[in-house]
């Protein structure tokens, strides 16, 4: 277990600092220092382990709370509620979607009772990273580490969705840096791409899982000795440049975006049945590899 | 300059303390006799100091203070220039990473110097005589008018002012893809090794277009990279043994008789990690920054960020001695990570009898540990507090507990003043400490000769 230390030792700031170091190392005189970047990647891995575990713990705590609240609300439901066109399943999903990172909003929304489940749905959709549940009483599925890829406008996107359960507004974009496949993970199902650079076209509805679209990014060519390393690296470098300039390092809410984007090979996201430990180890291994390739390839 | 009553008190010391980046010393090394001391700097220059002896040329009596023992500049030359790798669009720094002297075989001295990519062999020779009395040339070298020559003379060698010539004799290039961190001359006197982050090559001193790769830890898929080579050294007596350290804190002893490629170690020296002390920076602080064989060849000295460890070659389960260099920094690792100090690579050295080890720290401090008593002492290399011939006083870092006068608080440490490079005379108690752009040479006048065990 990693003991967190003083000052800015929280995982998020360490992640920012480490990414900044890796980015700066590209322009340092003398070329990339492999040793230093490898050590930085270890710090990144450690920080992300802590960050992910904290997130899971938080989500789990919120879901526990949510279950308690659901029971309370069910007691209150002895009085029929004024529901909109949505059915009870949506109501449940709405409540389920209330858990998430913005705990206070969730809390207040839930506290208002189940009188306005539709409102809850919209509120929930504005929140980041809600973990979906099939039903309220299920054990929280820990296979989701996510955040919305666009923090700005989840609500309008939700309006575009077909009305088949309107709370599918929780989107994570994952870019696999090896294959340059942009994958949108949404409530456990993979959608077609939701590119994080241009306007989201999320209204395509749920397709069969794991459908991906290969995205070609412009890449620079390099004639270095390690051509394979460098070529993929240049591709990634280009992509990272794009990413970096879109994101603010110090904005902690974007840290989760960064983690998603850099987390090449997040295979755990695809499997809803994968257990937590497996996810973590896969993440660790995948991420370390990604960092290393990032280091070498520059 | 008098005090100006009107202008505010301006501290002019910053002008004196301004350090050109190129002047920062990056390596220090005595030769086998200790008469010569070479330093390399970030600007690619090498400065060689020579020890002055008052009774030069006569036999010195051991223990007599007739040896003035002072080191003066002997020669300076530009070893490496900034280079550019056009293939990868990378600049190659001219900084001298390591200097190693060859054992002396004749009147000339030879040393190896390396930057990140290229190793060079330099010949340092003296010329204190020159021929005079040529028949066809005059003193300035101009051809004489033949009609003025009436007789033949034999040119004779006449003493002249001492001239030190340094010439490159070999250039060992294109041997390394990654940054060279170590070179080590073999005891056979013919070969040497050079180590970069992932590979170790063995060269013959006379052959520049070929080298043998003896260690290669580059994984087939760079994704699987978990450690790099941080230092390497040949055994002082056994020409088939060498050791290399890794960023994971392990040491590997390799025997070149076992196979041509020594990827599989003969012995692995590793200390199990204490799970209770795990932190974000565990991997960084366990990375070994330097490894040195003892003069006896029996022990290894390693340095990681917070400790110095002595290992017995016969025991690979863990170090036999561990010395805390600056344990007070353990709670400051986060700040040290932010300002990059956690990546500093400190060197460590043995004294001539292997009874004392020495390594550097921050705030111009360096530490010596007596292996017999286990006690350590902190000394300072700083011109304000060191006058020539003055006795070095011990310093202390205050980190809680009883504070004594002269103690320095942990938060007042100057992390820009770091002692990374140092050397110990091979037979006497003389040490050379590199402090940024200054070189300090300290001598033990009380016990000039090391106590032989």
XYZ file of C-alpha atoms in Angstrom:
751
model
C 0.000 0.000 0.000
C 1.355 3.366 -0.895
C 1.481 5.889 1.889
C 0.687 9.339 0.692
C 3.002 12.034 1.875
C 2.795 15.691 2.636
C 2.531 18.800 0.527
C 1.175 18.293 -2.968
C 1.505 14.578 -2.644
C -1.996 13.846 -3.657
C -2.189 11.597 -6.620
C -3.705 14.075 -8.999
C -1.049 16.707 -8.660
C 1.666 14.099 -8.914
C 0.143 12.922 -12.143
C 0.121 16.464 -13.508
C 3.679 17.072 -12.468
C 4.869 13.815 -13.940
C 3.167 14.420 -17.243
C 4.702 17.852 -17.355
C 8.123 16.366 -16.780
C 7.707 13.883 -19.567
C 6.497 16.607 -21.858
C 9.389 18.891 -21.001
C 11.920 16.138 -21.451
C 11.212 16.151 -25.138
C 12.762 19.546 -25.543
C 15.665 19.082 -23.182
C 19.126 19.319 -24.535
C 20.841 16.028 -25.090
C 17.757 14.098 -26.035
C 15.356 12.048 -23.989
C 16.839 10.715 -20.806
C 15.566 7.187 -20.725
C 16.433 6.591 -17.089
C 14.758 9.696 -15.778
C 11.634 9.176 -17.817
C 11.394 5.587 -16.683
C 11.486 6.734 -13.079
C 8.860 9.377 -13.790
C 6.679 6.704 -15.327
C 6.915 4.718 -12.112
C 5.694 7.701 -10.147
C 2.880 8.098 -12.633
C 1.919 4.490 -12.241
C 1.970 4.700 -8.480
C -0.034 7.900 -8.452
C -2.582 6.501 -10.808
C -2.966 3.357 -8.736
C -3.774 5.482 -5.750
C -6.037 7.741 -7.768
C -7.964 4.861 -9.254
C -8.358 3.130 -5.935
C -9.566 6.313 -4.347
C -12.058 6.777 -7.118
C -13.358 3.249 -6.801
C -13.607 3.632 -3.089
C -15.530 6.826 -3.504
C -17.862 5.356 -6.075
C -18.418 2.338 -3.895
C -19.157 4.539 -0.927
C -21.624 6.561 -2.933
C -23.326 3.473 -4.213
C -23.637 2.144 -0.710
C -25.233 5.406 0.239
C -27.422 5.245 -2.804
C -28.678 1.824 -1.862
C -29.641 3.085 1.518
C -31.429 6.009 -0.037
C -33.211 3.730 -2.471
C -34.587 1.724 0.381
C -35.728 4.895 2.051
C -37.361 6.116 -1.118
C -39.116 2.836 -1.627
C -40.680 3.278 1.715
C -41.831 6.699 0.642
C -43.222 5.271 -2.555
C -46.273 4.068 -0.812
C -47.673 7.249 -2.367
C -47.713 7.037 -6.132
C -45.497 9.622 -7.680
C -46.227 11.940 -10.553
C -44.045 10.315 -13.151
C -43.432 11.695 -16.584
C -43.478 9.554 -19.650
C -40.578 7.581 -18.235
C -41.178 4.246 -16.702
C -40.047 2.941 -13.367
C -36.980 1.455 -14.908
C -35.813 4.876 -15.896
C -36.528 6.125 -12.485
C -34.316 3.487 -11.060
C -31.635 4.232 -13.543
C -31.929 7.865 -12.765
C -31.356 7.187 -9.150
C -28.574 4.869 -9.995
C -27.018 7.509 -12.120
C -27.106 9.853 -9.241
C -24.058 8.386 -7.700
C -20.855 9.730 -8.962
C -18.082 12.115 -8.485
C -20.186 15.111 -7.728
C -21.302 13.611 -4.515
C -22.830 16.722 -3.091
C -25.055 17.287 -6.076
C -26.053 13.685 -6.008
C -26.801 13.903 -2.386
C -28.963 16.915 -2.718
C -30.712 15.532 -5.731
C -31.441 12.307 -4.003
C -32.604 14.095 -0.969
C -35.277 15.817 -2.938
C -36.823 12.433 -3.092
C -38.055 10.548 -6.020
C -40.670 13.106 -6.887
C -38.865 14.222 -9.959
C -36.953 11.355 -11.379
C -36.733 12.995 -14.735
C -35.089 15.966 -13.181
C -32.715 13.632 -11.498
C -31.870 12.085 -14.778
C -30.979 15.414 -16.259
C -29.086 16.415 -13.193
C -27.261 13.170 -13.199
C -26.405 13.562 -16.791
C -24.657 16.761 -16.006
C -22.449 15.025 -13.567
C -19.222 13.364 -14.361
C -18.458 9.777 -14.155
C -21.599 8.229 -12.863
C -21.320 4.576 -12.597
C -24.255 2.796 -14.088
C -26.151 0.027 -12.485
C -28.467 -2.434 -13.990
C -30.547 -2.240 -10.934
C -30.184 -0.356 -7.768
C -29.359 -3.232 -5.539
C -26.547 -4.735 -7.504
C -23.026 -4.724 -6.303
C -21.282 -1.788 -7.889
C -19.472 -2.847 -10.927
C -15.929 -1.757 -10.411
C -14.922 -2.153 -13.971
C -15.691 1.406 -14.809
C -13.184 4.009 -14.360
C -14.453 6.834 -16.362
C -15.056 10.430 -16.830
C -16.923 12.391 -19.369
C -14.751 13.275 -22.226
C -16.356 16.617 -22.605
C -17.128 18.310 -19.382
C -18.753 21.202 -21.065
C -21.872 19.957 -22.644
C -23.221 16.658 -21.665
C -26.756 17.907 -21.430
C -27.274 18.907 -25.043
C -25.828 15.640 -26.100
C -28.259 13.840 -23.980
C -31.033 15.634 -25.737
C -29.893 14.084 -28.930
C -30.171 10.625 -27.611
C -32.950 8.392 -28.640
C -35.376 7.834 -25.912
C -34.459 4.351 -24.981
C -33.279 5.082 -21.560
C -32.176 8.579 -21.584
C -29.459 8.538 -19.087
C -26.692 7.290 -21.338
C -24.799 10.470 -21.073
C -21.776 9.160 -19.341
C -19.146 8.987 -21.956
C -15.535 8.148 -21.794
C -13.303 8.417 -24.748
C -10.359 6.135 -24.766
C -7.687 6.441 -27.352
C -5.643 3.360 -27.897
C -2.272 4.716 -28.740
C -1.085 1.572 -30.408
C -3.814 1.134 -32.921
C -5.150 4.678 -32.920
C -8.611 3.444 -32.275
C -10.879 5.870 -30.556
C -13.374 4.069 -28.450
C -16.292 5.457 -26.635
C -17.300 3.646 -23.547
C -20.732 4.498 -22.354
C -22.393 2.817 -19.458
C -20.444 -0.275 -20.109
C -21.281 -0.543 -23.763
C -19.059 0.544 -26.485
C -20.432 2.984 -28.919
C -19.037 4.142 -32.104
C -16.557 6.789 -31.736
C -16.996 9.863 -29.862
C -13.995 11.798 -30.862
C -12.839 14.057 -28.147
C -11.500 16.631 -30.495
C -14.396 17.617 -32.606
C -18.071 17.868 -31.913
C -19.471 14.820 -30.373
C -21.766 12.733 -32.395
C -23.014 10.702 -29.590
C -26.472 10.256 -30.823
C -25.753 7.161 -32.756
C -27.234 5.028 -30.113
C -26.011 1.861 -28.621
C -24.523 -0.438 -31.148
C -23.127 -3.833 -30.663
C -20.336 -3.672 -28.183
C -16.767 -3.311 -29.171
C -17.391 -1.729 -32.487
C -14.495 0.500 -33.198
C -13.445 2.818 -35.896
C -9.890 3.233 -36.817
C -8.827 6.802 -36.849
C -5.869 7.842 -38.851
C -3.920 10.668 -37.462
C -1.238 12.425 -39.295
C 2.103 11.110 -38.306
C 5.593 12.223 -38.729
C 8.124 9.951 -40.214
C 11.389 9.321 -38.569
C 14.410 7.565 -39.863
C 15.826 6.731 -36.507
C 17.582 3.508 -35.788
C 14.734 2.161 -33.758
C 12.251 2.854 -36.501
C 9.430 0.849 -35.014
C 9.787 2.628 -31.712
C 10.031 6.006 -33.236
C 7.283 5.725 -35.743
C 4.645 4.749 -33.268
C 6.113 7.277 -30.931
C 5.801 10.075 -33.416
C 2.203 9.172 -33.947
C 1.636 9.263 -30.280
C 3.669 12.395 -29.906
C 1.504 14.126 -32.435
C -1.606 12.958 -30.698
C -0.308 13.998 -27.353
C 0.465 17.436 -28.640
C -3.130 17.728 -29.719
C -4.267 16.456 -26.393
C -1.966 18.581 -24.319
C -3.051 21.794 -25.855
C -6.636 20.955 -25.288
C -6.285 20.297 -21.647
C -5.194 22.279 -18.703
C -2.713 20.425 -16.584
C -3.756 21.940 -13.365
C -7.427 21.293 -13.775
C -7.870 18.248 -11.676
C -11.157 17.347 -13.246
C -9.293 16.877 -16.449
C -6.833 14.553 -14.837
C -9.259 11.748 -15.323
C -9.484 12.680 -18.972
C -5.750 12.578 -19.230
C -5.658 9.230 -17.570
C -8.217 7.899 -19.983
C -6.405 9.250 -22.944
C -3.037 7.967 -21.933
C -4.311 4.686 -20.691
C -3.716 2.692 -23.775
C -5.000 -0.781 -23.468
C -7.613 -0.277 -20.844
C -9.018 -3.657 -21.592
C -10.745 -3.782 -18.273
C -13.199 -1.196 -19.433
C -14.591 -3.571 -21.971
C -15.432 -6.296 -19.609
C -18.135 -5.701 -17.105
C -17.389 -8.886 -15.306
C -13.756 -8.243 -14.675
C -13.017 -7.896 -11.033
C -11.257 -5.025 -9.467
C -7.867 -6.587 -8.944
C -7.662 -7.770 -12.451
C -8.511 -4.352 -13.680
C -5.893 -2.725 -11.595
C -3.165 -5.064 -12.669
C -4.103 -4.767 -16.309
C -4.163 -1.061 -15.986
C -0.818 -1.030 -14.293
C 0.802 -3.175 -16.889
C -0.830 -1.472 -19.793
C -0.067 1.932 -18.510
C 3.536 1.239 -17.756
C 3.973 -0.001 -21.241
C 2.350 3.053 -22.666
C 4.575 5.322 -20.690
C 7.639 3.464 -21.709
C 6.754 3.670 -25.305
C 6.074 7.305 -24.861
C 9.522 7.702 -23.397
C 11.377 5.754 -26.009
C 9.504 6.993 -28.932
C 10.140 10.626 -28.442
C 34.464 49.852 -2.941
C 33.048 51.932 -0.170
C 29.591 51.801 1.170
C 27.219 53.999 -0.694
C 24.939 55.603 1.794
C 22.260 56.413 -0.695
C 21.819 53.237 -2.638
C 20.327 50.271 -0.861
C 22.717 47.611 0.233
C 23.328 45.625 -2.858
C 24.695 42.210 -2.434
C 27.380 41.847 -5.026
C 28.243 38.320 -4.115
C 25.872 37.056 -6.750
C 28.312 38.206 -9.357
C 31.039 36.188 -7.835
C 28.764 33.209 -7.415
C 27.442 33.300 -10.936
C 28.279 29.992 -12.460
C 28.527 29.378 -16.108
C 26.761 26.156 -16.857
C 29.723 24.975 -18.877
C 32.070 25.269 -15.915
C 30.172 22.844 -13.766
C 32.447 19.910 -13.004
C 30.904 16.632 -14.018
C 33.608 14.097 -13.142
C 36.758 13.819 -11.032
C 39.375 11.077 -11.146
C 42.846 10.432 -9.745
C 45.283 8.362 -11.761
C 46.773 5.189 -10.331
C 49.642 6.933 -8.576
C 47.633 9.909 -7.447
C 50.029 12.368 -8.975
C 47.538 13.447 -11.557
C 43.952 14.505 -11.021
C 41.616 14.987 -13.960
C 38.318 16.834 -13.979
C 35.756 17.037 -16.746
C 33.075 19.655 -17.035
C 29.812 20.278 -18.792
C 31.521 22.296 -21.475
C 33.460 19.267 -22.641
C 36.774 20.406 -21.230
C 39.237 18.353 -19.248
C 41.556 19.955 -16.741
C 44.450 17.909 -15.393
C 46.116 18.827 -12.140
C 49.512 17.595 -11.095
C 50.780 17.211 -7.612
C 53.772 19.331 -6.835
C 56.585 17.877 -4.867
C 59.127 20.169 -3.326
C 61.911 17.757 -3.825
C 60.941 16.805 -7.278
C 63.147 14.191 -8.827
C 64.656 13.075 -5.550
C 63.403 10.229 -3.497
C 60.802 11.423 -1.047
C 60.744 10.149 2.464
C 57.474 8.648 3.420
C 55.582 10.611 5.992
C 57.692 13.692 5.688
C 55.882 16.896 5.023
C 58.390 17.630 2.328
C 55.616 16.817 -0.069
C 53.804 20.046 -0.460
C 51.030 18.023 -1.862
C 49.500 20.867 -3.735
C 47.852 20.272 -7.008
C 48.358 22.760 -9.784
C 46.988 22.920 -13.247
C 48.987 20.732 -15.539
C 47.039 20.818 -18.750
C 43.683 21.828 -20.162
C 42.124 20.650 -23.356
C 38.787 20.442 -25.089
C 37.822 16.807 -25.103
C 34.368 16.808 -26.640
C 32.417 19.292 -28.670
C 28.661 19.611 -28.960
C 27.467 17.264 -31.617
C 24.306 16.646 -33.533
C 22.720 13.391 -34.529
C 21.120 14.204 -37.845
C 19.338 10.914 -38.041
C 17.353 11.458 -34.897
C 17.491 15.229 -34.790
C 19.050 15.078 -31.371
C 21.687 17.257 -29.904
C 24.513 15.384 -28.206
C 25.814 17.125 -25.147
C 29.523 17.694 -24.806
C 29.402 17.156 -21.087
C 32.097 14.774 -19.882
C 30.336 11.977 -18.066
C 33.367 10.000 -16.961
C 37.153 10.049 -17.071
C 39.263 6.988 -16.402
C 43.035 6.827 -16.405
C 44.909 3.954 -17.943
C 47.732 2.353 -15.975
C 50.920 4.089 -16.884
C 53.219 2.100 -19.133
C 55.731 4.684 -20.276
C 56.493 8.329 -19.843
C 53.183 9.375 -21.309
C 49.825 9.242 -19.551
C 46.659 8.007 -21.148
C 43.108 8.687 -20.161
C 39.676 7.837 -21.490
C 36.967 10.471 -21.498
C 33.396 10.029 -22.589
C 30.313 12.085 -23.246
C 26.879 10.610 -23.951
C 27.921 8.882 -27.143
C 31.631 8.915 -27.864
C 34.658 7.716 -25.921
C 38.075 9.149 -26.628
C 41.549 8.042 -25.662
C 43.948 10.901 -24.979
C 47.699 10.825 -24.705
C 49.189 13.300 -22.309
C 52.906 13.735 -22.761
C 55.530 16.179 -21.663
C 58.061 17.826 -23.722
C 60.839 19.600 -21.907
C 63.582 19.356 -24.472
C 63.792 20.364 -28.016
C 66.381 19.784 -30.679
C 68.527 22.703 -31.616
C 71.236 23.141 -34.150
C 69.659 21.981 -37.369
C 71.791 22.244 -40.418
C 69.182 23.285 -42.908
C 66.795 25.220 -40.700
C 67.393 28.126 -38.410
C 65.980 28.577 -34.945
C 62.644 29.770 -36.264
C 62.390 26.898 -38.678
C 63.069 28.825 -41.811
C 65.257 27.256 -44.403
C 68.742 28.533 -44.381
C 70.477 29.855 -47.367
C 72.679 26.954 -48.405
C 75.534 29.176 -49.298
C 75.867 30.165 -45.668
C 76.381 26.620 -44.493
C 80.025 25.933 -44.111
C 80.082 22.999 -41.760
C 77.962 20.170 -40.469
C 76.697 19.997 -36.935
C 74.762 17.418 -35.019
C 71.538 18.759 -33.522
C 71.420 18.435 -29.761
C 68.529 18.328 -27.317
C 68.407 21.356 -25.152
C 66.137 21.798 -22.168
C 63.252 24.058 -22.750
C 60.154 25.165 -20.904
C 57.906 22.313 -20.019
C 55.211 21.801 -22.546
C 52.350 19.407 -22.018
C 50.876 18.016 -25.160
C 47.552 16.297 -25.279
C 46.563 14.463 -28.388
C 43.598 12.255 -29.203
C 44.837 8.818 -30.032
C 41.595 6.909 -30.458
C 37.989 7.828 -30.960
C 35.454 5.104 -30.141
C 32.254 6.248 -31.732
C 28.932 4.793 -32.838
C 28.967 2.185 -30.155
C 25.966 3.357 -28.206
C 22.390 4.184 -28.985
C 21.587 5.333 -25.492
C 23.465 7.615 -23.145
C 26.807 6.351 -21.893
C 26.943 6.492 -18.122
C 30.118 4.529 -17.252
C 33.479 3.474 -18.539
C 35.858 1.138 -16.759
C 39.345 0.017 -17.676
C 40.018 -3.673 -17.314
C 42.848 -4.982 -15.178
C 44.263 -6.642 -18.271
C 45.298 -3.218 -19.473
C 44.020 -3.880 -22.953
C 40.285 -3.646 -22.811
C 37.667 -1.464 -21.255
C 33.899 -1.451 -21.001
C 31.398 1.294 -21.691
C 27.838 1.136 -20.440
C 24.744 2.971 -21.567
C 21.163 2.671 -20.338
C 20.542 -0.683 -21.925
C 23.814 -2.131 -23.161
C 27.389 -2.697 -22.143
C 30.133 -2.902 -24.739
C 33.654 -4.123 -24.398
C 36.350 -2.450 -26.445
C 39.975 -3.065 -27.151
C 42.002 0.047 -26.601
C 43.644 -0.324 -29.966
C 40.540 -1.008 -32.049
C 37.997 1.674 -32.689
C 35.748 0.241 -35.341
C 34.518 -2.743 -33.411
C 33.292 -3.550 -29.957
C 31.748 -6.565 -28.299
C 28.343 -6.257 -26.776
C 28.475 -8.123 -23.487
C 25.229 -7.084 -21.856
C 21.969 -6.208 -23.538
C 18.884 -5.689 -21.432
C 16.819 -4.034 -24.068
C 13.531 -5.944 -24.210
C 12.134 -7.064 -27.532
C 9.165 -4.868 -26.870
C 10.062 -1.577 -25.275
C 6.726 -1.682 -23.525
C 8.228 -4.278 -21.254
C 11.088 -2.076 -20.157
C 11.271 -1.974 -16.409
C 14.864 -1.120 -15.591
C 17.981 0.445 -17.053
C 21.690 0.108 -16.374
C 22.968 2.901 -14.200
C 26.652 2.081 -13.640
C 29.206 -0.591 -14.463
C 32.735 -1.449 -13.405
C 35.335 -4.101 -13.955
C 36.705 -6.038 -11.013
C 40.046 -4.539 -9.936
C 41.926 -7.819 -10.183
C 39.875 -10.363 -12.097
C 39.751 -9.390 -15.717
C 36.754 -11.628 -16.403
C 34.435 -10.134 -13.776
C 32.411 -6.974 -13.897
C 29.406 -5.623 -12.097
C 26.552 -3.418 -13.227
C 23.834 -1.722 -11.259
C 20.278 -1.091 -12.297
C 17.574 1.449 -11.679
C 15.740 -1.135 -9.624
C 18.456 -1.214 -7.013
C 19.946 -4.532 -8.038
C 23.552 -5.402 -8.773
C 24.604 -8.054 -11.185
C 27.992 -9.667 -11.185
C 28.889 -11.157 -14.524
C 31.609 -13.557 -15.536
C 32.734 -13.221 -19.126
C 34.061 -16.741 -19.148
C 30.564 -18.099 -18.807
C 29.296 -16.855 -22.132
C 29.934 -14.244 -24.734
C 26.765 -12.393 -23.901
C 26.455 -11.877 -20.194
C 22.751 -11.223 -20.054
C 22.451 -13.865 -17.414
C 24.213 -12.795 -14.317
C 26.513 -14.947 -12.291
C 25.282 -13.330 -9.110
C 22.381 -11.056 -8.374
C 22.641 -8.746 -5.392
C 19.304 -7.519 -4.223
C 17.839 -6.301 -0.996
C 14.181 -7.132 -0.500
C 12.023 -4.054 -0.370
C 10.428 -3.129 2.894
C 6.711 -3.040 2.093
C 6.025 -0.732 4.996
C 8.098 2.054 3.535
C 6.488 2.065 0.165
C 5.729 5.475 -1.299
C 5.142 7.109 -4.633
C 8.875 7.462 -4.994
C 10.079 4.058 -3.891
C 11.383 3.189 -7.313
C 13.268 6.440 -7.676
C 15.063 6.314 -4.370
C 16.067 2.714 -4.822
C 17.781 3.378 -8.132
C 21.532 2.891 -7.745
C 23.472 5.916 -8.928
C 27.013 4.590 -8.517
C 28.795 1.309 -7.872
C 32.456 0.858 -6.946
C 34.528 -2.184 -6.178
C 36.666 -1.953 -3.080
C 40.393 -1.930 -3.671
C 40.546 -5.433 -2.300
C 37.945 -6.559 -4.775
C 35.906 -8.209 -2.096
C 33.264 -5.560 -1.501
C 30.972 -3.378 -3.518
C 29.897 0.112 -2.575
C 26.635 1.424 -3.959
C 24.784 4.690 -3.605
C 21.099 5.248 -3.953
C 19.275 8.435 -3.169
C 19.210 8.208 0.592
C 21.762 5.568 1.518
C 25.168 4.126 0.782
C 25.524 0.366 1.042
C 28.426 -2.013 1.253
C 27.933 -5.459 -0.226
C 30.063 -8.546 0.194
C 30.608 -10.359 -3.078
C 30.096 -13.593 -1.232
C 26.643 -12.662 -0.035
C 23.933 -11.698 -2.435
C 20.987 -11.594 -0.069
C 21.569 -8.046 0.986
C 24.157 -5.456 1.907
C 26.425 -6.063 4.846
C 26.407 -2.408 5.813
C 23.936 0.384 5.197
C 24.704 4.030 5.875
C 22.048 6.706 6.016
C 23.407 9.654 4.127
C 20.545 12.116 4.546
C 17.572 10.291 5.989
C 16.010 13.640 6.870
C 15.103 14.010 3.217
C 12.730 11.060 3.278
C 9.820 13.250 4.269
C 10.725 15.794 1.607
C 10.685 13.479 -1.357
C 7.674 15.122 -2.895
C 9.320 18.541 -3.046
C 12.524 16.975 -4.247
C 10.584 15.303 -6.991
C 9.042 18.592 -8.050
C 12.375 20.358 -8.296
C 14.071 17.354 -9.890
C 16.600 16.943 -7.111
C 15.401 13.411 -6.547
C 17.050 12.483 -9.822
C 20.500 13.631 -8.734
C 23.117 10.947 -9.109
C 25.574 10.924 -6.275
C 28.880 9.134 -6.537
C 30.577 7.203 -3.791
C 34.210 6.315 -3.188
C 36.400 4.104 -1.033
C 39.524 5.230 0.703
C 42.718 3.412 -0.161
C 42.436 0.872 2.642
C 38.692 0.306 2.209
C 38.079 1.356 5.775
C 36.234 4.573 5.013
C 33.600 5.370 2.438
C 32.605 8.799 1.270
C 29.712 10.255 -0.636
C 28.138 13.621 -1.318
C 24.969 15.392 -0.228
C 23.332 18.812 -0.500
C 24.268 22.211 0.857
C 27.890 21.539 -0.130
C 27.985 18.778 2.456
C 29.674 15.469 1.994
C 29.777 12.534 4.345
C 32.395 10.064 5.406
C 31.607 6.816 7.163
C 34.080 4.785 9.121
C 33.257 1.190 8.464
C 34.718 -0.126 11.664
C 32.734 2.084 13.977
C 29.822 2.680 11.670
C 29.909 6.353 12.507
C 29.497 9.066 9.970
C 30.713 12.611 9.819
C 29.429 15.531 7.754
C 31.879 17.953 6.206
C 31.413 21.012 4.093
C 33.077 22.083 0.876
C 32.408 25.772 0.771
C 34.921 28.494 0.241
C 33.473 30.832 2.838
C 34.176 28.419 5.587
C 37.319 26.842 4.245
C 40.500 28.805 4.188
C 43.642 27.122 2.930
C 45.287 25.079 5.674
C 42.237 25.452 7.886
C 40.886 22.412 9.613
C 37.577 21.197 8.294
C 34.985 21.272 10.962
C 32.195 18.818 11.122
C 28.679 19.966 10.401
C 25.317 18.701 11.451
C 21.866 18.838 9.975
C 19.249 19.548 12.546
C 16.056 17.584 12.179
C 14.401 17.649 15.531
C 15.939 16.881 18.861
C 18.534 18.961 20.558
C 19.870 21.707 18.388
C 23.495 22.657 18.672
C 25.128 25.845 17.602
C 26.145 25.676 13.982
C 23.534 23.117 13.073
C 21.769 23.657 9.800
C 18.037 23.161 9.620
C 16.657 20.792 7.028
C 14.590 23.540 5.500
C 17.591 25.797 5.110
C 19.530 23.346 3.032
C 20.561 24.689 -0.327
C 19.647 22.033 -2.833
C 21.437 23.787 -5.648
C 24.757 23.179 -3.938
C 25.155 19.484 -4.436
C 28.274 17.358 -4.154
C 27.830 14.738 -6.818
C 31.396 13.957 -7.898
C 34.449 13.137 -5.859
C 37.607 11.106 -5.803
C 39.943 9.668 -3.207
C 43.677 9.429 -3.706
C 44.689 5.800 -4.310
C 47.180 5.618 -1.480
C 46.961 8.719 0.679
C 44.294 10.563 2.549
C 43.718 13.201 -0.065
C 40.266 13.801 -1.425
C 39.025 15.851 -4.349
C 35.512 17.212 -4.098
C 33.682 18.831 -6.981
C 31.234 21.474 -5.840
C 29.483 22.895 -8.882
C 32.284 24.733 -10.635
C 34.818 24.535 -7.848
C 37.244 21.797 -7.035
C 38.248 21.333 -3.425
C 41.232 19.259 -2.437
C 41.503 18.247 1.173
C 44.425 16.481 2.746
C 44.760 14.767 6.041
C 47.972 16.091 7.506
C 47.650 14.141 10.698
C 47.412 10.784 9.002
C 48.601 11.362 5.481
C 49.027 7.695 4.782
C 46.044 5.453 5.003
C 46.152 2.892 7.754
C 46.615 -0.438 6.103
C 44.450 -3.099 7.695
